[in-house]
PDB file of C-alpha atoms and ligand atoms in Angstrom:
ATOM      1  CA  MET A   1     -42.399 -47.152  -8.365  1.00  0.00           C
ATOM      2  CA  ALA A   2     -40.322 -48.647  -5.628  1.00  0.00           C
ATOM      3  CA  TRP A   3     -42.439 -51.772  -5.322  1.00  0.00           C
ATOM      4  CA  LEU A   4     -41.728 -52.726  -8.882  1.00  0.00           C
ATOM      5  CA  LYS A   5     -39.118 -55.430  -8.770  1.00  0.00           C
ATOM      6  CA  ARG A   6     -36.098 -55.029 -10.970  1.00  0.00           C
ATOM      7  CA  LYS A   7     -36.875 -58.163 -13.064  1.00  0.00           C
ATOM      8  CA  GLU A   8     -40.379 -56.845 -13.832  1.00  0.00           C
ATOM      9  CA  ARG A   9     -39.139 -53.636 -15.371  1.00  0.00           C
ATOM     10  CA  PRO A  10     -39.556 -53.390 -19.108  1.00  0.00           C
ATOM     11  CA  THR A  11     -36.425 -54.257 -20.992  1.00  0.00           C
ATOM     12  CA  VAL A  12     -34.675 -51.434 -22.759  1.00  0.00           C
ATOM     13  CA  THR A  13     -32.538 -52.172 -25.750  1.00  0.00           C
ATOM     14  CA  VAL A  14     -29.468 -50.010 -25.795  1.00  0.00           C
ATOM     15  CA  THR A  15     -27.986 -49.395 -29.182  1.00  0.00           C
ATOM     16  CA  MET A  16     -24.297 -48.748 -28.878  1.00  0.00           C
ATOM     17  CA  SER A  17     -23.012 -45.864 -30.891  1.00  0.00           C
ATOM     18  CA  THR A  18     -19.821 -46.595 -32.729  1.00  0.00           C
ATOM     19  CA  PRO A  19     -17.496 -43.666 -32.196  1.00  0.00           C
ATOM     20  CA  GLN A  20     -14.514 -45.850 -33.076  1.00  0.00           C
ATOM     21  CA  SER A  21     -15.618 -46.089 -36.678  1.00  0.00           C
ATOM     22  CA  THR A  22     -15.763 -42.306 -37.081  1.00  0.00           C
ATOM     23  CA  TYR A  23     -12.670 -41.485 -35.036  1.00  0.00           C
ATOM     24  CA  VAL A  24      -9.887 -40.064 -37.101  1.00  0.00           C
ATOM     25  CA  PRO A  25      -6.595 -39.876 -35.220  1.00  0.00           C
ATOM     26  CA  PRO A  26      -5.104 -36.372 -35.274  1.00  0.00           C
ATOM     27  CA  GLU A  27      -2.265 -35.770 -37.664  1.00  0.00           C
ATOM     28  CA  ASP A  28       1.010 -35.039 -35.914  1.00  0.00           C
ATOM     29  CA  THR A  29       2.299 -31.767 -37.337  1.00  0.00           C
ATOM     30  CA  ARG A  30       4.624 -30.882 -34.462  1.00  0.00           C
ATOM     31  CA  THR A  31       8.091 -29.650 -35.433  1.00  0.00           C
ATOM     32  CA  ASN A  32      11.225 -28.716 -33.511  1.00  0.00           C
ATOM     33  CA  ILE A  33      10.861 -25.037 -34.434  1.00  0.00           C
ATOM     34  CA  CYS A  34       9.961 -22.701 -31.549  1.00  0.00           C
ATOM     35  CA  PRO A  35       6.647 -21.064 -32.481  1.00  0.00           C
ATOM     36  CA  ASN A  36       7.650 -18.009 -30.428  1.00  0.00           C
ATOM     37  CA  CYS A  37      11.021 -17.153 -31.952  1.00  0.00           C
ATOM     38  CA  GLY A  38      11.710 -19.627 -34.750  1.00  0.00           C
ATOM     39  CA  ALA A  39      14.755 -21.158 -33.055  1.00  0.00           C
ATOM     40  CA  GLU A  40      15.532 -24.790 -33.773  1.00  0.00           C
ATOM     41  CA  LEU A  41      15.118 -27.037 -30.718  1.00  0.00           C
ATOM     42  CA  LYS A  42      17.095 -30.206 -30.036  1.00  0.00           C
ATOM     43  CA  LYS A  43      13.914 -32.272 -30.242  1.00  0.00           C
ATOM     44  CA  VAL A  44      10.219 -32.007 -31.008  1.00  0.00           C
ATOM     45  CA  PRO A  45       8.373 -30.992 -27.798  1.00  0.00           C
ATOM     46  CA  GLY A  46       6.127 -33.684 -26.299  1.00  0.00           C
ATOM     47  CA  ALA A  47       4.725 -31.400 -23.593  1.00  0.00           C
ATOM     48  CA  LYS A  48       5.090 -27.859 -22.235  1.00  0.00           C
ATOM     49  CA  THR A  49       8.699 -26.807 -22.809  1.00  0.00           C
ATOM     50  CA  LYS A  50      10.669 -23.630 -22.200  1.00  0.00           C
ATOM     51  CA  CYS A  51      12.563 -22.523 -25.295  1.00  0.00           C
ATOM     52  CA  PRO A  52      16.277 -22.080 -24.501  1.00  0.00           C
ATOM     53  CA  GLY A  53      16.430 -19.485 -27.287  1.00  0.00           C
ATOM     54  CA  CYS A  54      13.788 -16.990 -26.173  1.00  0.00           C
ATOM     55  CA  GLY A  55      12.837 -18.264 -22.715  1.00  0.00           C
ATOM     56  CA  ARG A  56       9.178 -18.360 -23.673  1.00  0.00           C
ATOM     57  CA  TYR A  57       6.955 -21.407 -23.349  1.00  0.00           C
ATOM     58  CA  ILE A  58       5.977 -23.858 -26.049  1.00  0.00           C
ATOM     59  CA  TYR A  59       2.782 -25.863 -25.512  1.00  0.00           C
ATOM     60  CA  VAL A  60       1.541 -29.042 -27.178  1.00  0.00           C
ATOM     61  CA  ARG A  61      -2.123 -29.270 -28.081  1.00  0.00           C
ATOM     62  CA  THR A  62      -4.507 -31.102 -30.394  1.00  0.00           C
ATOM     63  CA  ASP A  63      -6.253 -28.390 -32.380  1.00  0.00           C
ATOM     64  CA  PRO A  64      -9.793 -29.664 -33.070  1.00  0.00           C
ATOM     65  CA  ARG A  65     -10.231 -27.211 -35.962  1.00  0.00           C
ATOM     66  CA  ILE A  66      -7.620 -29.005 -38.029  1.00  0.00           C
ATOM     67  CA  ASN A  67      -7.518 -32.276 -36.071  1.00  0.00           C
ATOM     68  CA  ALA A  68      -3.789 -32.016 -35.655  1.00  0.00           C
ATOM     69  CA  ARG A  69      -1.258 -32.284 -32.877  1.00  0.00           C
ATOM     70  CA  ILE A  70       0.642 -29.001 -32.915  1.00  0.00           C
ATOM     71  CA  VAL A  71       3.200 -26.970 -31.028  1.00  0.00           C
ATOM     72  CA  VAL A  72       1.712 -23.697 -29.831  1.00  0.00           C
ATOM     73  CA  GLY A  73       3.440 -20.437 -28.922  1.00  0.00           C
ATOM     74  CA  GLU A  74       2.435 -18.239 -25.990  1.00  0.00           C
ATOM     75  CA  ASP A  75       0.513 -15.843 -28.230  1.00  0.00           C
ATOM     76  CA  GLN A  76      -1.553 -18.583 -29.885  1.00  0.00           C
ATOM     77  CA  LEU A  77      -2.367 -20.607 -26.777  1.00  0.00           C
ATOM     78  CA  GLU A  78      -5.508 -18.696 -25.807  1.00  0.00           C
ATOM     79  CA  GLY A  79      -7.080 -19.155 -29.240  1.00  0.00           C
ATOM     80  CA  VAL A  80      -6.277 -22.859 -29.408  1.00  0.00           C
ATOM     81  CA  ASP A  81      -7.602 -23.483 -25.888  1.00  0.00           C
ATOM     82  CA  ASP A  82     -10.775 -21.572 -26.821  1.00  0.00           C
ATOM     83  CA  ALA A  83     -11.273 -23.909 -29.787  1.00  0.00           C
ATOM     84  CA  ILE A  84     -10.675 -26.957 -27.574  1.00  0.00           C
ATOM     85  CA  ALA A  85     -13.289 -25.686 -25.091  1.00  0.00           C
ATOM     86  CA  VAL A  86     -15.797 -25.229 -27.911  1.00  0.00           C
ATOM     87  CA  ALA A  87     -15.110 -28.780 -29.127  1.00  0.00           C
ATOM     88  CA  ASN A  88     -15.426 -30.186 -25.586  1.00  0.00           C
ATOM     89  CA  GLY A  89     -18.641 -28.317 -24.807  1.00  0.00           C
ATOM     90  CA  THR A  90     -17.034 -26.317 -21.981  1.00  0.00           C
ATOM     91  CA  TRP A  91     -16.972 -23.010 -23.813  1.00  0.00           C
ATOM     92  CA  GLU A  92     -19.652 -21.275 -21.696  1.00  0.00           C
ATOM     93  CA  GLU A  93     -17.718 -22.028 -18.515  1.00  0.00           C
ATOM     94  CA  ARG A  94     -14.430 -20.901 -20.070  1.00  0.00           C
ATOM     95  CA  LYS A  95     -16.040 -17.735 -21.405  1.00  0.00           C
ATOM     96  CA  ALA A  96     -17.444 -16.833 -17.966  1.00  0.00           C
ATOM     97  CA  GLN A  97     -14.008 -17.399 -16.435  1.00  0.00           C
ATOM     98  CA  LYS A  98     -12.343 -15.228 -19.064  1.00  0.00           C
ATOM     99  CA  GLU A  99     -14.836 -12.444 -18.428  1.00  0.00           C
ATOM    100  CA  HIS A 100     -14.290 -12.722 -14.690  1.00  0.00           C
ATOM    101  CA  ARG A 101     -10.517 -12.547 -15.204  1.00  0.00           C
ATOM    102  CA  ALA A 102     -10.835  -9.502 -17.489  1.00  0.00           C
ATOM    103  CA  GLN A 103     -12.912  -7.721 -14.823  1.00  0.00           C
ATOM    104  CA  ALA A 104     -10.337  -8.571 -12.144  1.00  0.00           C
ATOM    105  CA  VAL A 105      -7.458  -7.329 -14.334  1.00  0.00           C
ATOM    106  CA  ALA A 106      -9.316  -4.067 -15.069  1.00  0.00           C
ATOM    107  CA  ALA A 107     -10.151  -3.425 -11.405  1.00  0.00           C
ATOM    108  CA  LEU A 108      -6.600  -4.153 -10.214  1.00  0.00           C
ATOM    109  CA  THR A 109      -5.013  -2.103 -13.006  1.00  0.00           C
ATOM    110  CA  LYS A 110      -7.109   0.829 -11.837  1.00  0.00           C
ATOM    111  CA  GLN A 111      -6.199   0.179  -8.211  1.00  0.00           C
ATOM    112  CA  PHE A 112      -2.438  -0.320  -8.741  1.00  0.00           C
ATOM    113  CA  GLY A 113      -1.981   2.058 -11.667  1.00  0.00           C
ATOM    114  CA  MET A 114      -0.199  -0.760 -13.511  1.00  0.00           C
ATOM    115  CA  THR A 115      -0.868  -4.213 -14.922  1.00  0.00           C
ATOM    116  CA  PRO A 116      -1.299  -6.662 -12.012  1.00  0.00           C
ATOM    117  CA  ASN A 117       0.578  -9.962 -11.887  1.00  0.00           C
ATOM    118  CA  ASP A 118      -1.193 -13.317 -12.216  1.00  0.00           C
ATOM    119  CA  ALA A 119      -0.994 -14.059  -8.487  1.00  0.00           C
ATOM    120  CA  ASP A 120      -2.861 -10.838  -7.644  1.00  0.00           C
ATOM    121  CA  VAL A 121      -5.471 -11.496 -10.338  1.00  0.00           C
ATOM    122  CA  ASN A 122      -6.001 -15.070  -9.120  1.00  0.00           C
ATOM    123  CA  TRP A 123      -6.279 -13.874  -5.554  1.00  0.00           C
ATOM    124  CA  ARG A 124      -8.989 -11.368  -6.391  1.00  0.00           C
ATOM    125  CA  MET A 125     -10.911 -13.951  -8.459  1.00  0.00           C
ATOM    126  CA  TRP A 126     -10.750 -16.537  -5.672  1.00  0.00           C
ATOM    127  CA  ASN A 127     -11.996 -14.044  -3.117  1.00  0.00           C
ATOM    128  CA  GLU A 128     -14.938 -13.201  -5.359  1.00  0.00           C
ATOM    129  CA  ASP A 129     -15.571 -16.878  -6.156  1.00  0.00           C
ATOM    130  CA  PHE A 130     -15.638 -17.650  -2.447  1.00  0.00           C
ATOM    131  CA  LEU A 131     -18.149 -14.877  -1.699  1.00  0.00           C
ATOM    132  CA  THR A 132     -20.357 -15.854  -4.648  1.00  0.00           C
ATOM    133  CA  ALA A 133     -20.273 -19.496  -3.551  1.00  0.00           C
ATOM    134  CA  ALA A 134     -21.084 -18.538   0.051  1.00  0.00           C
ATOM    135  CA  ALA A 135     -24.075 -16.507  -1.135  1.00  0.00           C
ATOM    136  CA  LYS A 136     -25.287 -19.512  -3.171  1.00  0.00           C
ATOM    137  CA  ARG A 137     -24.579 -21.952  -0.306  1.00  0.00           C
ATOM    138  CA  ASP A 138     -22.259 -23.773  -2.723  1.00  0.00           C
ATOM    139  CA  THR A 139     -20.096 -25.376  -0.051  1.00  0.00           C
ATOM    140  CA  ASN A 140     -18.039 -27.502  -2.490  1.00  0.00           C
ATOM    141  CA  THR A 141     -16.771 -24.385  -4.238  1.00  0.00           C
ATOM    142  CA  MET A 142     -16.208 -22.615  -0.911  1.00  0.00           C
ATOM    143  CA  PHE A 143     -14.014 -25.540   0.147  1.00  0.00           C
ATOM    144  CA  SER A 144     -12.055 -25.916  -3.097  1.00  0.00           C
ATOM    145  CA  VAL A 145     -11.454 -22.170  -3.519  1.00  0.00           C
ATOM    146  CA  SER A 146     -10.237 -21.917   0.092  1.00  0.00           C
ATOM    147  CA  TRP A 147      -7.733 -24.669  -0.666  1.00  0.00           C
ATOM    148  CA  LYS A 148      -6.397 -22.788  -3.704  1.00  0.00           C
ATOM    149  CA  MET A 149      -5.985 -19.689  -1.521  1.00  0.00           C
ATOM    150  CA  VAL A 150      -4.211 -21.550   1.292  1.00  0.00           C
ATOM    151  CA  ASP A 151      -1.947 -23.263  -1.235  1.00  0.00           C
ATOM    152  CA  GLN A 152      -1.040 -19.919  -2.825  1.00  0.00           C
ATOM    153  CA  LEU A 153      -0.302 -18.323   0.577  1.00  0.00           C
ATOM    154  CA  GLY A 154       1.853 -21.331   1.445  1.00  0.00           C
ATOM    155  CA  ARG A 155       3.863 -20.941  -1.763  1.00  0.00           C
ATOM    156  CA  GLU A 156       4.372 -17.275  -0.906  1.00  0.00           C
ATOM    157  CA  LYS A 157       5.355 -18.351   2.643  1.00  0.00           C
ATOM    158  CA  LYS A 158       2.622 -16.111   4.083  1.00  0.00           C
ATOM    159  CA  TYR A 159       1.843 -18.650   6.788  1.00  0.00           C
ATOM    160  CA  THR A 160       0.111 -16.239   9.156  1.00  0.00           C
ATOM    161  CA  ASP A 161      -2.434 -15.326   6.464  1.00  0.00           C
ATOM    162  CA  ALA A 162      -2.680 -19.014   5.569  1.00  0.00           C
ATOM    163  CA  VAL A 163      -3.955 -19.823   9.073  1.00  0.00           C
ATOM    164  CA  VAL A 164      -6.890 -17.446   8.575  1.00  0.00           C
ATOM    165  CA  VAL A 165      -7.930 -19.089   5.303  1.00  0.00           C
ATOM    166  CA  ALA A 166      -7.122 -22.626   6.492  1.00  0.00           C
ATOM    167  CA  ALA A 167      -9.666 -22.139   9.272  1.00  0.00           C
ATOM    168  CA  ARG A 168     -12.417 -22.166   6.622  1.00  0.00           C
ATOM    169  CA  GLY A 169     -11.547 -25.576   5.232  1.00  0.00           C
ATOM    170  CA  ILE A 170     -10.787 -27.053   8.638  1.00  0.00           C
ATOM    171  CA  ILE A 171     -14.130 -25.938  10.090  1.00  0.00           C
ATOM    172  CA  MET A 172     -16.060 -27.147   7.032  1.00  0.00           C
ATOM    173  CA  ASN A 173     -14.465 -30.562   7.123  1.00  0.00           C
ATOM    174  CA  TRP A 174     -14.708 -30.778  10.926  1.00  0.00           C
ATOM    175  CA  ALA A 175     -18.465 -30.077  10.775  1.00  0.00           C
ATOM    176  CA  ASP A 176     -19.119 -32.313   7.752  1.00  0.00           C
ATOM    177  CA  PHE A 177     -17.052 -35.311   8.809  1.00  0.00           C
ATOM    178  CA  ASP A 178     -17.599 -35.941  12.492  1.00  0.00           C
ATOM    179  CA  HIS A 179     -14.871 -33.652  13.870  1.00  0.00           C
ATOM    180  CA  GLU A 180     -12.175 -34.911  11.526  1.00  0.00           C
ATOM    181  CA  VAL A 181      -9.246 -32.500  11.146  1.00  0.00           C
ATOM    182  CA  LEU A 182      -7.304 -32.573   7.879  1.00  0.00           C
ATOM    183  CA  PRO A 183      -3.495 -32.573   8.322  1.00  0.00           C
ATOM    184  CA  ALA A 184      -3.033 -31.108   4.821  1.00  0.00           C
ATOM    185  CA  TRP A 185      -4.675 -27.940   6.156  1.00  0.00           C
ATOM    186  CA  THR A 186      -3.165 -27.933   9.658  1.00  0.00           C
ATOM    187  CA  ASP A 187       0.292 -28.132   8.031  1.00  0.00           C
ATOM    188  CA  TYR A 188      -0.021 -24.409   7.395  1.00  0.00           C
ATOM    189  CA  ILE A 189      -0.787 -23.747  11.054  1.00  0.00           C
ATOM    190  CA  GLU A 190       2.312 -25.725  11.975  1.00  0.00           C
ATOM    191  CA  LYS A 191       4.384 -23.737   9.504  1.00  0.00           C
ATOM    192  CA  ALA A 192       3.018 -20.480  10.959  1.00  0.00           C
ATOM    193  CA  ILE A 193       4.006 -21.591  14.449  1.00  0.00           C
ATOM    194  CA  LYS A 194       7.465 -22.659  13.246  1.00  0.00           C
ATOM    195  CA  SER A 195       7.833 -19.264  11.580  1.00  0.00           C
ATOM    196  CA  GLY A 196       7.394 -17.590  14.953  1.00  0.00           C
ATOM    197  CA  ILE A 197       3.775 -17.009  15.971  1.00  0.00           C
ATOM    198  CA  SER A 198       2.514 -18.391  19.282  1.00  0.00           C
ATOM    199  CA  LEU A 199      -0.227 -20.969  19.668  1.00  0.00           C
ATOM    200  CA  THR A 200      -2.417 -18.239  21.179  1.00  0.00           C
ATOM    201  CA  GLU A 201      -1.862 -16.038  18.137  1.00  0.00           C
ATOM    202  CA  ALA A 202      -2.629 -18.968  15.827  1.00  0.00           C
ATOM    203  CA  HIS A 203      -5.830 -19.543  17.769  1.00  0.00           C
ATOM    204  CA  GLY A 204      -6.803 -15.896  17.291  1.00  0.00           C
ATOM    205  CA  LEU A 205      -6.202 -16.118  13.536  1.00  0.00           C
ATOM    206  CA  PHE A 206      -8.178 -19.356  13.369  1.00  0.00           C
ATOM    207  CA  VAL A 207     -11.170 -17.795  15.137  1.00  0.00           C
ATOM    208  CA  LYS A 208     -10.970 -14.817  12.774  1.00  0.00           C
ATOM    209  CA  GLY A 209     -10.906 -17.090   9.717  1.00  0.00           C
ATOM    210  CA  ALA A 210     -13.780 -19.273  10.904  1.00  0.00           C
ATOM    211  CA  VAL A 211     -16.137 -16.292  10.627  1.00  0.00           C
ATOM    212  CA  ALA A 212     -16.040 -16.590   6.809  1.00  0.00           C
ATOM    213  CA  VAL A 213     -17.906 -19.916   6.843  1.00  0.00           C
ATOM    214  CA  ALA A 214     -20.229 -19.141   9.768  1.00  0.00           C
ATOM    215  CA  THR A 215     -22.750 -17.645   7.315  1.00  0.00           C
ATOM    216  CA  ILE A 216     -23.659 -21.269   6.521  1.00  0.00           C
ATOM    217  CA  PRO A 217     -25.671 -22.551   9.514  1.00  0.00           C
ATOM    218  CA  LYS A 218     -23.967 -25.968   9.696  1.00  0.00           C
ATOM    219  CA  TYR A 219     -20.559 -24.244   9.886  1.00  0.00           C
ATOM    220  CA  LYS A 220     -21.598 -21.898  12.694  1.00  0.00           C
ATOM    221  CA  VAL A 221     -19.882 -24.197  15.163  1.00  0.00           C
ATOM    222  CA  ASP A 222     -18.117 -23.965  18.511  1.00  0.00           C
ATOM    223  CA  VAL A 223     -14.796 -22.777  17.070  1.00  0.00           C
ATOM    224  CA  ASP A 224     -12.883 -23.282  20.322  1.00  0.00           C
ATOM    225  CA  ARG A 225     -13.965 -26.904  20.363  1.00  0.00           C
ATOM    226  CA  ALA A 226     -12.769 -27.354  16.781  1.00  0.00           C
ATOM    227  CA  TRP A 227      -9.499 -25.639  17.718  1.00  0.00           C
ATOM    228  CA  LYS A 228      -8.941 -28.203  20.490  1.00  0.00           C
ATOM    229  CA  ASP A 229      -9.115 -30.931  17.837  1.00  0.00           C
ATOM    230  CA  VAL A 230      -6.717 -28.947  15.647  1.00  0.00           C
ATOM    231  CA  VAL A 231      -4.203 -28.697  18.486  1.00  0.00           C
ATOM    232  CA  LYS A 232      -4.378 -32.499  18.917  1.00  0.00           C
ATOM    233  CA  VAL A 233      -3.301 -32.912  15.290  1.00  0.00           C
ATOM    234  CA  LEU A 234      -0.507 -30.310  15.497  1.00  0.00           C
ATOM    235  CA  GLY A 235       2.904 -31.733  16.158  1.00  0.00           C
ATOM    236  CA  LYS A 236       1.820 -35.304  15.444  1.00  0.00           C
TER     237      LYS A 236
HETATM  238 ZN1   ZN B   1      11.909 -19.531 -28.755  1.00  0.00          ZN
END
């Protein structure tokens, strides 16, 4: 009822819950013993630490099952993070992600004939996430997954491939925000050009990449026009 003025609305009494009264601070049971190998560390870990003894990682978590701050070894991390997800109400999401990862690992193991590395597994999952999001018209996920992919390609210095994926995010943002071009994304085009490809080649890769978002009507844009705006940002 839009005509109802705010002051005429019935008053609602909000009873504040008192979580403070029931909150029990977790007990700190961390020690300086590496949970992976049993070596004694110089100090008690306060965050993720690499053990100088075994080279494996030590994590710090609050285990909701025992309400304690603990150091966690690589082999126990999954179980503890599962328990945290259950406590936080994010278990369903985590479970779906774990299942997706297991499927990706199985498919790649079959394809490669050996256990794939994390980067390959992530890459496959992102590709699938992007396609699923595109089918659902979930543009936020399309955008964020494309960023993860561009970032990964950048870390691997695969700048030519990065241009193809960067085109997705650039086109989406360009169409959504009045022809704005994001320098964070065009950085990869600049790096590709510095690594030796010509502007014409970069343009070709950009056009190729833009196809991936053209399934969404609002992103079926004049790619050459968007490219002109990209070129304006390059070298600035
Ligand atoms: Zn160790």
